[in-house]
Short mmCIF file of C-alpha atoms and ligand atoms in Angstrom, two decimals:
data_model
loop_
_atom_site.label_atom_id
_atom_site.label_comp_id
_atom_site.label_asym_id
_atom_site.label_seq_id
_atom_site.Cartn_x
_atom_site.Cartn_y
_atom_site.Cartn_z
CA MET A 67 90.87 114.17 148.50
CA ALA A 68 89.08 115.52 145.46
CA LYS A 69 86.47 118.24 145.85
CA PHE A 70 84.33 117.60 142.79
CA LYS A 71 81.31 115.50 141.98
CA LYS A 72 81.48 115.44 138.19
CA ILE A 73 84.31 114.98 135.68
CA GLY A 74 84.34 115.68 131.94
CA VAL A 75 86.16 113.50 129.44
CA LEU A 76 87.12 114.54 125.90
CA THR A 77 89.12 113.32 122.91
CA SER A 78 90.94 115.96 120.89
CA GLY A 79 93.35 116.36 117.97
CA GLY A 80 94.06 113.43 115.63
CA ASP A 81 92.08 110.29 116.47
CA ALA A 82 93.74 107.02 117.45
CA PRO A 83 92.48 103.47 118.02
CA GLY A 84 92.07 102.92 121.74
CA MET A 85 90.63 106.37 122.50
CA ASN A 86 87.28 104.66 123.09
CA ALA A 87 88.84 102.16 125.46
CA ALA A 88 90.26 105.10 127.44
CA VAL A 89 86.89 106.90 127.53
CA ARG A 90 85.29 103.68 128.79
CA ALA A 91 87.89 103.18 131.52
CA VAL A 92 87.63 106.79 132.74
CA THR A 93 83.83 106.56 132.80
CA ARG A 94 83.57 103.22 134.56
CA LYS A 95 86.25 104.04 137.15
CA ALA A 96 84.70 107.42 137.98
CA LEU A 97 81.22 105.90 138.29
CA ALA A 98 82.63 103.17 140.54
CA GLU A 99 83.96 105.95 142.79
CA GLY A 100 80.58 107.68 142.91
CA ILE A 101 81.62 110.52 140.57
CA GLU A 102 79.33 111.59 137.71
CA VAL A 103 80.78 111.67 134.20
CA VAL A 104 79.97 113.82 131.23
CA GLY A 105 81.33 113.26 127.70
CA ILE A 106 82.44 116.43 125.91
CA ASN A 107 81.76 116.08 122.18
CA GLY A 108 84.26 117.14 119.51
CA GLY A 109 87.21 117.95 121.80
CA TYR A 110 87.55 121.41 123.32
CA ALA A 111 84.91 122.72 120.88
CA GLY A 112 82.31 120.79 122.88
CA LEU A 113 83.41 122.54 126.05
CA LEU A 114 83.04 125.93 124.39
CA ASN A 115 79.60 125.15 122.93
CA GLY A 116 78.25 123.11 125.82
CA ASP A 117 77.93 120.03 123.59
CA LEU A 118 77.89 117.42 126.35
CA ILE A 119 76.41 113.98 126.99
CA PRO A 120 75.97 112.39 130.39
CA LEU A 121 77.80 109.06 130.47
CA GLU A 122 76.33 106.13 132.35
CA SER A 123 77.91 102.72 132.57
CA HIS A 124 75.95 101.44 129.58
CA SER A 125 76.81 104.55 127.50
CA VAL A 126 80.30 103.10 127.03
CA SER A 127 79.19 99.51 126.44
CA ASN A 128 80.72 97.79 123.43
CA ILE A 129 83.14 100.59 122.55
CA ILE A 130 86.36 98.95 123.78
CA THR A 131 86.51 97.08 120.46
CA HIS A 132 85.95 100.10 118.20
CA GLY A 133 88.42 102.42 116.46
CA GLY A 134 87.68 106.14 116.12
CA THR A 135 86.18 108.00 119.06
CA MET A 136 82.56 107.95 120.21
CA LEU A 137 83.08 111.50 121.53
CA TYR A 138 84.33 112.66 118.13
CA SER A 139 87.34 114.92 117.71
CA SER A 140 88.03 118.31 116.19
CA ARG A 141 90.63 121.05 116.16
CA CYS A 142 89.48 124.10 118.07
CA PRO A 143 91.92 127.02 117.79
CA GLU A 144 89.42 129.27 119.64
CA PHE A 145 90.12 127.33 122.83
CA ALA A 146 93.64 128.76 122.89
CA THR A 147 92.25 132.34 123.08
CA PRO A 148 91.14 134.14 126.28
CA GLU A 149 87.56 134.31 124.93
CA GLY A 150 87.59 130.56 124.24
CA MET A 151 88.89 129.81 127.74
CA ALA A 152 86.19 132.05 129.26
CA LYS A 153 83.50 130.08 127.42
CA ALA A 154 85.02 126.77 128.52
CA LEU A 155 85.16 127.88 132.15
CA ALA A 156 81.55 129.09 131.96
CA THR A 157 80.46 125.64 130.73
CA CYS A 158 82.38 123.95 133.55
CA LYS A 159 80.72 126.23 136.11
CA GLU A 160 77.20 125.87 134.70
CA GLN A 161 77.47 122.10 134.36
CA GLU A 162 79.41 121.66 137.62
CA ILE A 163 82.30 119.93 135.86
CA GLY A 164 85.02 119.89 138.49
CA ALA A 165 87.80 118.07 136.62
CA ILE A 166 88.75 117.04 133.07
CA VAL A 167 90.47 114.06 131.47
CA ALA A 168 91.77 115.10 128.03
CA ILE A 169 92.77 112.32 125.63
CA GLY A 170 94.97 113.29 122.66
CA GLY A 171 98.42 114.57 121.68
CA ASP A 172 100.64 117.48 122.70
CA GLY A 173 98.17 120.15 121.52
CA THR A 174 95.54 118.53 123.70
CA PHE A 175 97.88 118.65 126.71
CA ARG A 176 98.52 122.35 126.15
CA GLY A 177 94.76 122.80 126.45
CA ALA A 178 94.66 120.63 129.58
CA THR A 179 97.41 122.62 131.30
CA ASP A 180 95.58 125.87 130.48
CA LEU A 181 92.46 124.48 132.13
CA ALA A 182 94.47 123.35 135.16
CA ASN A 183 95.97 126.84 135.46
CA HIS A 184 92.44 128.26 135.48
CA GLY A 185 91.39 126.08 138.41
CA ILE A 186 89.99 122.98 136.66
CA PRO A 187 92.12 119.97 137.66
CA SER A 188 93.10 118.21 134.45
CA ILE A 189 94.92 115.03 133.45
CA GLY A 190 96.16 114.19 129.93
CA ILE A 191 96.15 110.73 128.37
CA PRO A 192 98.50 110.34 125.36
CA ALA A 193 96.68 108.97 122.32
CA THR A 194 98.23 109.39 118.89
CA ILE A 195 99.30 106.85 116.29
CA ASP A 196 102.59 108.72 115.86
CA ASN A 197 104.09 107.72 119.25
CA ASP A 198 105.71 111.15 119.19
CA ILE A 199 105.36 112.17 122.84
CA THR A 200 108.80 111.99 124.39
CA ALA A 201 107.63 111.64 128.01
CA THR A 202 106.08 108.23 127.31
CA ASP A 203 107.50 105.13 125.63
CA LEU A 204 104.08 104.41 124.18
CA THR A 205 101.02 106.35 123.10
CA ILE A 206 97.58 104.77 122.70
CA GLY A 207 96.93 103.90 119.05
CA TYR A 208 100.53 103.38 117.95
CA ASP A 209 100.53 99.61 118.36
CA THR A 210 97.29 99.21 116.39
CA ALA A 211 98.43 101.57 113.62
CA VAL A 212 101.76 99.81 113.13
CA ASN A 213 100.11 96.39 113.14
CA THR A 214 97.68 97.57 110.45
CA LEU A 215 100.60 98.95 108.50
CA LEU A 216 102.44 95.62 108.71
CA GLY A 217 99.52 93.94 106.97
CA MET A 218 99.49 96.55 104.19
CA ILE A 219 103.23 96.35 103.57
CA ASP A 220 103.14 92.53 103.68
CA TYR A 221 100.56 92.67 100.87
CA LEU A 222 102.81 94.94 98.82
CA ARG A 223 105.72 92.61 99.46
CA ASP A 224 103.74 89.64 98.09
CA THR A 225 103.17 91.39 94.80
CA CYS A 226 106.73 92.79 94.70
CA GLU A 227 107.99 89.22 95.08
CA SER A 228 105.82 87.96 92.20
CA HIS A 229 106.94 90.69 89.80
CA ALA A 230 110.50 91.26 91.06
CA ARG A 231 109.73 94.87 91.94
CA CYS A 232 110.74 97.41 94.51
CA ASN A 233 108.07 99.37 96.39
CA VAL A 234 108.83 102.58 98.23
CA VAL A 235 106.15 103.03 100.89
CA GLU A 236 105.60 106.38 102.59
CA VAL A 237 103.92 106.12 105.99
CA MET A 238 102.43 108.50 108.56
CA GLY A 239 104.04 109.69 111.80
CA ARG A 240 104.38 113.45 111.28
CA ASP A 241 107.95 114.44 112.21
CA CYS A 242 108.51 111.24 114.22
CA GLY A 243 109.99 108.20 112.49
CA LEU A 244 108.89 105.49 114.94
CA VAL A 245 105.96 104.28 112.80
CA ALA A 246 108.30 103.92 109.80
CA LEU A 247 111.14 102.40 111.84
CA TYR A 248 109.09 99.65 113.49
CA ALA A 249 107.07 98.89 110.34
CA GLY A 250 110.27 98.81 108.27
CA ILE A 251 112.09 96.47 110.65
CA CYS A 252 109.13 94.12 110.99
CA THR A 253 108.37 93.86 107.26
CA GLY A 254 112.00 93.24 106.37
CA ALA A 255 112.49 96.52 104.51
CA VAL A 256 115.85 96.78 102.75
CA SER A 257 116.04 100.46 103.57
CA ILE A 258 114.30 102.79 106.03
CA ALA A 259 114.30 106.60 105.95
CA ILE A 260 113.37 108.50 109.12
CA PRO A 261 114.03 112.10 110.15
CA GLU A 262 115.90 111.15 113.35
CA VAL A 263 118.76 109.44 111.49
CA GLY A 264 120.75 110.82 108.54
CA PHE A 265 119.73 109.13 105.29
CA ASP A 266 122.56 108.13 102.94
CA GLU A 267 120.73 108.10 99.61
CA GLU A 268 123.61 106.73 97.56
CA ALA A 269 124.29 103.90 100.01
CA ALA A 270 120.59 103.01 100.09
CA ILE A 271 120.42 102.79 96.30
CA GLN A 272 123.63 100.76 96.21
CA LYS A 273 122.17 98.38 98.79
CA ILE A 274 119.07 97.86 96.62
CA ALA A 275 121.30 97.11 93.61
CA ASN A 276 123.37 94.69 95.70
CA VAL A 277 120.41 92.72 97.07
CA ARG A 278 118.94 92.49 93.57
CA ASP A 279 122.29 91.17 92.26
CA LYS A 280 122.17 88.52 94.96
CA GLY A 281 118.73 87.43 93.75
CA LYS A 282 116.27 89.28 95.99
CA ARG A 283 113.01 89.77 94.06
CA GLY A 284 110.67 91.74 96.34
CA ILE A 285 112.27 94.85 97.79
CA ILE A 286 110.55 97.12 100.29
CA VAL A 287 111.73 100.59 101.29
CA VAL A 288 109.85 102.42 104.07
CA PHE A 289 109.91 106.21 104.22
CA SER A 290 108.61 108.36 107.04
CA GLU A 291 106.39 111.24 105.90
CA GLY A 292 108.55 113.39 108.19
CA MET A 293 111.60 113.17 105.91
CA PRO A 294 112.65 116.59 104.65
CA GLN A 295 111.85 117.47 101.05
CA LYS A 296 114.29 116.70 98.27
CA ASN A 297 114.59 119.07 95.29
CA GLY A 298 111.31 120.71 96.34
CA ARG A 299 109.45 117.37 96.25
CA LYS A 300 108.38 114.62 98.63
CA TYR A 301 111.63 112.73 99.23
CA SER A 302 109.82 109.36 99.07
CA GLU A 303 108.47 109.98 95.55
CA TYR A 304 111.80 111.36 94.35
CA PHE A 305 113.62 108.36 95.82
CA ALA A 306 111.32 105.82 94.08
CA GLU A 307 112.13 107.40 90.71
CA LYS A 308 115.82 107.53 91.49
CA VAL A 309 115.98 103.83 92.44
CA GLN A 310 114.44 102.81 89.12
CA GLU A 311 116.63 105.21 87.15
CA ILE A 312 119.92 104.11 88.73
CA THR A 313 119.37 100.40 89.41
CA GLY A 314 116.93 99.52 86.63
CA VAL A 315 114.75 97.72 89.22
CA GLU A 316 111.09 98.42 88.45
CA THR A 317 109.96 100.58 91.36
CA LYS A 318 106.46 101.58 92.48
CA PHE A 319 105.46 104.17 95.02
CA ALA A 320 102.71 103.82 97.63
CA ARG A 321 101.48 106.16 100.33
CA VAL A 322 99.70 104.49 103.25
CA GLY A 323 97.77 107.29 104.89
CA HIS A 324 94.82 107.63 107.25
CA ILE A 325 93.73 104.01 106.86
CA ILE A 326 96.09 103.10 109.70
CA ARG A 327 94.20 105.45 112.04
CA GLY A 328 91.11 103.23 111.95
CA GLY A 329 90.18 99.75 113.12
CA GLY A 330 89.71 98.01 116.44
CA PRO A 331 92.59 98.48 118.88
CA THR A 332 95.10 95.72 119.58
CA LEU A 333 95.42 94.02 122.95
CA ARG A 334 98.30 96.31 123.87
CA ASP A 335 96.39 99.51 123.08
CA ARG A 336 93.26 98.33 124.91
CA MET A 337 95.29 97.45 127.98
CA THR A 338 97.31 100.69 128.00
CA ALA A 339 94.15 102.76 127.46
CA THR A 340 92.33 100.93 130.25
CA GLN A 341 95.17 101.26 132.76
CA MET A 342 95.80 104.91 131.91
CA GLY A 343 92.09 105.76 132.10
CA VAL A 344 91.70 104.20 135.53
CA GLU A 345 94.91 105.77 136.83
CA ALA A 346 93.92 109.22 135.49
CA VAL A 347 90.77 109.09 137.63
CA ASN A 348 92.80 107.89 140.63
CA LEU A 349 95.12 110.89 140.28
CA LEU A 350 92.18 113.31 140.18
CA LEU A 351 90.72 111.63 143.26
CA GLN A 352 94.06 112.13 145.04
CA GLY A 353 93.77 115.84 144.28
CA LYS A 354 96.45 115.79 141.56
CA SER A 355 96.28 117.92 138.42
CA ASN A 356 98.37 118.96 135.43
CA ARG A 357 99.78 115.45 134.93
CA VAL A 358 100.11 113.37 131.79
CA MET A 359 99.88 109.58 131.91
CA CYS A 360 102.98 107.73 130.63
CA VAL A 361 104.35 104.24 130.08
CA LEU A 362 107.97 103.91 131.13
CA GLU A 363 109.67 100.51 131.01
CA ASN A 364 106.25 98.85 130.84
CA LYS A 365 104.95 100.60 133.94
CA ILE A 366 102.11 103.12 134.03
CA THR A 367 103.44 106.36 135.51
CA ASN A 368 102.69 110.06 135.19
CA GLU A 369 104.60 113.27 134.62
CA ASP A 370 104.02 116.98 135.05
CA ILE A 371 102.46 118.24 131.79
CA ASN A 372 104.72 121.30 131.54
CA TYR A 373 107.80 119.14 132.02
CA ALA A 374 106.49 116.73 129.36
CA LEU A 375 105.79 119.53 126.84
CA VAL A 376 109.21 121.16 127.28
CA LEU A 377 110.97 117.77 127.20
CA ASP A 378 109.19 117.11 123.92
CA ARG A 379 110.27 120.42 122.42
CA MET A 380 113.85 119.81 123.58
CA CYS A 381 113.88 116.40 121.95
CA LYS A 382 112.50 117.79 118.68
CA GLY A 383 114.94 120.74 118.67
CA LYS A 384 112.03 123.17 119.06
CA LEU A 385 112.78 124.80 122.44
CA LYS A 386 111.37 128.33 122.74
CA ASP A 387 113.02 131.25 124.53
CA GLY A 388 112.46 130.92 128.28
CA ASP A 389 111.24 127.30 128.07
CA LEU A 390 113.88 126.09 130.53
CA ASP A 391 113.63 129.04 132.96
CA ARG A 392 111.17 127.42 135.35
CA PHE A 393 113.11 124.15 135.67
CA SER A 394 115.95 123.32 138.05
CA ALA A 395 119.39 122.31 136.80
CA ASP A 396 118.62 118.70 137.79
CA GLU A 397 115.37 118.71 135.83
CA ILE A 398 117.10 120.13 132.76
CA ALA A 399 119.83 117.49 133.06
CA SER A 400 117.18 114.76 133.30
CA MET A 401 115.47 116.13 130.16
CA ARG A 402 118.77 116.06 128.27
CA ALA A 403 119.41 112.49 129.43
CA ARG A 404 115.95 111.38 128.29
CA CYS A 405 116.41 112.96 124.84
CA ALA A 406 119.78 111.24 124.49
CA TYR A 407 118.29 107.91 125.62
CA ARG A 408 115.45 108.13 123.09
CA GLN A 409 117.82 109.07 120.26
CA ALA A 410 120.22 106.25 121.17
CA LYS A 411 117.37 103.72 121.21
CA ILE A 412 116.24 104.82 117.75
CA GLU A 413 119.77 104.75 116.32
CA LYS A 414 120.42 101.30 117.76
CA LEU A 415 117.30 99.86 116.13
CA TYR A 416 118.05 101.65 112.86
CA ASN A 417 121.59 100.25 112.73
CA MET A 418 120.39 96.77 113.62
CA ALA A 419 117.89 96.88 110.75
CA TYR A 420 120.49 98.19 108.33
CA GLU A 421 122.76 95.27 109.11
CA ILE A 422 120.28 92.42 108.83
CA CYS A 423 117.73 93.57 106.25
CA ASN A 424 119.31 92.45 103.03
P1 ADP B 113 97.02 116.90 119.16
O1 ADP B 113 96.41 116.90 120.52
O2 ADP B 113 96.81 115.59 118.44
O3 ADP B 113 98.45 117.36 119.17
P2 ADP B 113 96.24 119.52 118.10
O4 ADP B 113 97.61 120.07 118.12
O5 ADP B 113 95.39 119.82 116.93
O6 ADP B 113 96.21 117.92 118.26
O7 ADP B 113 95.50 120.04 119.43
C1 ADP B 113 94.18 119.65 119.73
C2 ADP B 113 93.42 120.80 120.35
O8 ADP B 113 94.04 121.20 121.58
C3 ADP B 113 93.37 122.07 119.51
O9 ADP B 113 92.37 122.05 118.52
C4 ADP B 113 93.06 123.11 120.58
O10 ADP B 113 91.68 123.11 120.91
C5 ADP B 113 93.86 122.60 121.78
N1 ADP B 113 95.17 123.29 121.81
C6 ADP B 113 96.22 123.11 120.97
N2 ADP B 113 97.24 123.96 121.27
C7 ADP B 113 96.83 124.69 122.32
C8 ADP B 113 97.43 125.74 123.12
N3 ADP B 113 98.66 126.22 122.85
N4 ADP B 113 96.71 126.26 124.13
C9 ADP B 113 95.46 125.78 124.41
N5 ADP B 113 94.84 124.81 123.69
C10 ADP B 113 95.50 124.26 122.67
#
């Protein structure tokens, strides 16, 4: 059983709708178990500066519906230094914080694993609109962000239809194309460009010309911001110009940015955040540490953080020297299989969209 009487909860890195729902779940579950809870403001920076607020049950009232994060977020490079870690550990000791739940993306989990290695049991909860954490099928915030994006692209499609235009829409997601892929499929985009799948520019332009010849008026193309540059420019902007130049179809460009990071979370994000928050506290109570919460095949599970971080780097082609040294042959084989599975899933959806969106 756990040997602590107080846990700290923080949100760190890029914000995502549903972070509040996770903070609420962690707080309420811990209180129900007789554990005190303290909110750490502004991510790891709050741990360094001792910027803390005690959380009672009512402190998290009425936040399940709100986007953003009531604990605020920031980037804190100092936390990754030995001096920063010393300050964080001093705060934990002074304030008797015996465990941490860290809500955020992969950077946040690197911080959590450092804390765990310094004797503070820590659990990560994945929250990022990008859905770019390989160990989990779903991150908190993705569902809300893509639903918001659907509304925006639907609006553009209305006006494209009226004026017989094409609109190339660049969307967020960093180097992960899942936001673009799902939004593209579900808005009926004629073409989708994501970094995980080779983009045939000529074929895409030809497809736009073909659908216009067949009478299609409103044409949507969705581009992931993670697409590599083209001729030293954003590929999305270059492509919009090229479509107009080659096909003669009037083509506008739109970038849908941080607006999709806001707003109240969807049912799915509230539920995932709530289940993960409760389960994170359960793991700490069982004496577990250094785990990240995951959703796999619609079930809430958890994974070793180091495994999750290395799996992620493998999947993104960013393995560092020595990354695989501490893993067994079976673990490495399972990582390879999971990367292949994720890639196959993406390619299957991409090919399906290519066939029917015309
Ligand atoms: P995200 O969690 O969304 O990936 P960041 O990469 O900005 O966002 O990370 C959030 C915070 O996590 C950083 O500001 C820093 O405080 C901490 N962090 C990031 N990388 C490391 C690391 N290598 N070691 C320790 N802490 C880290």
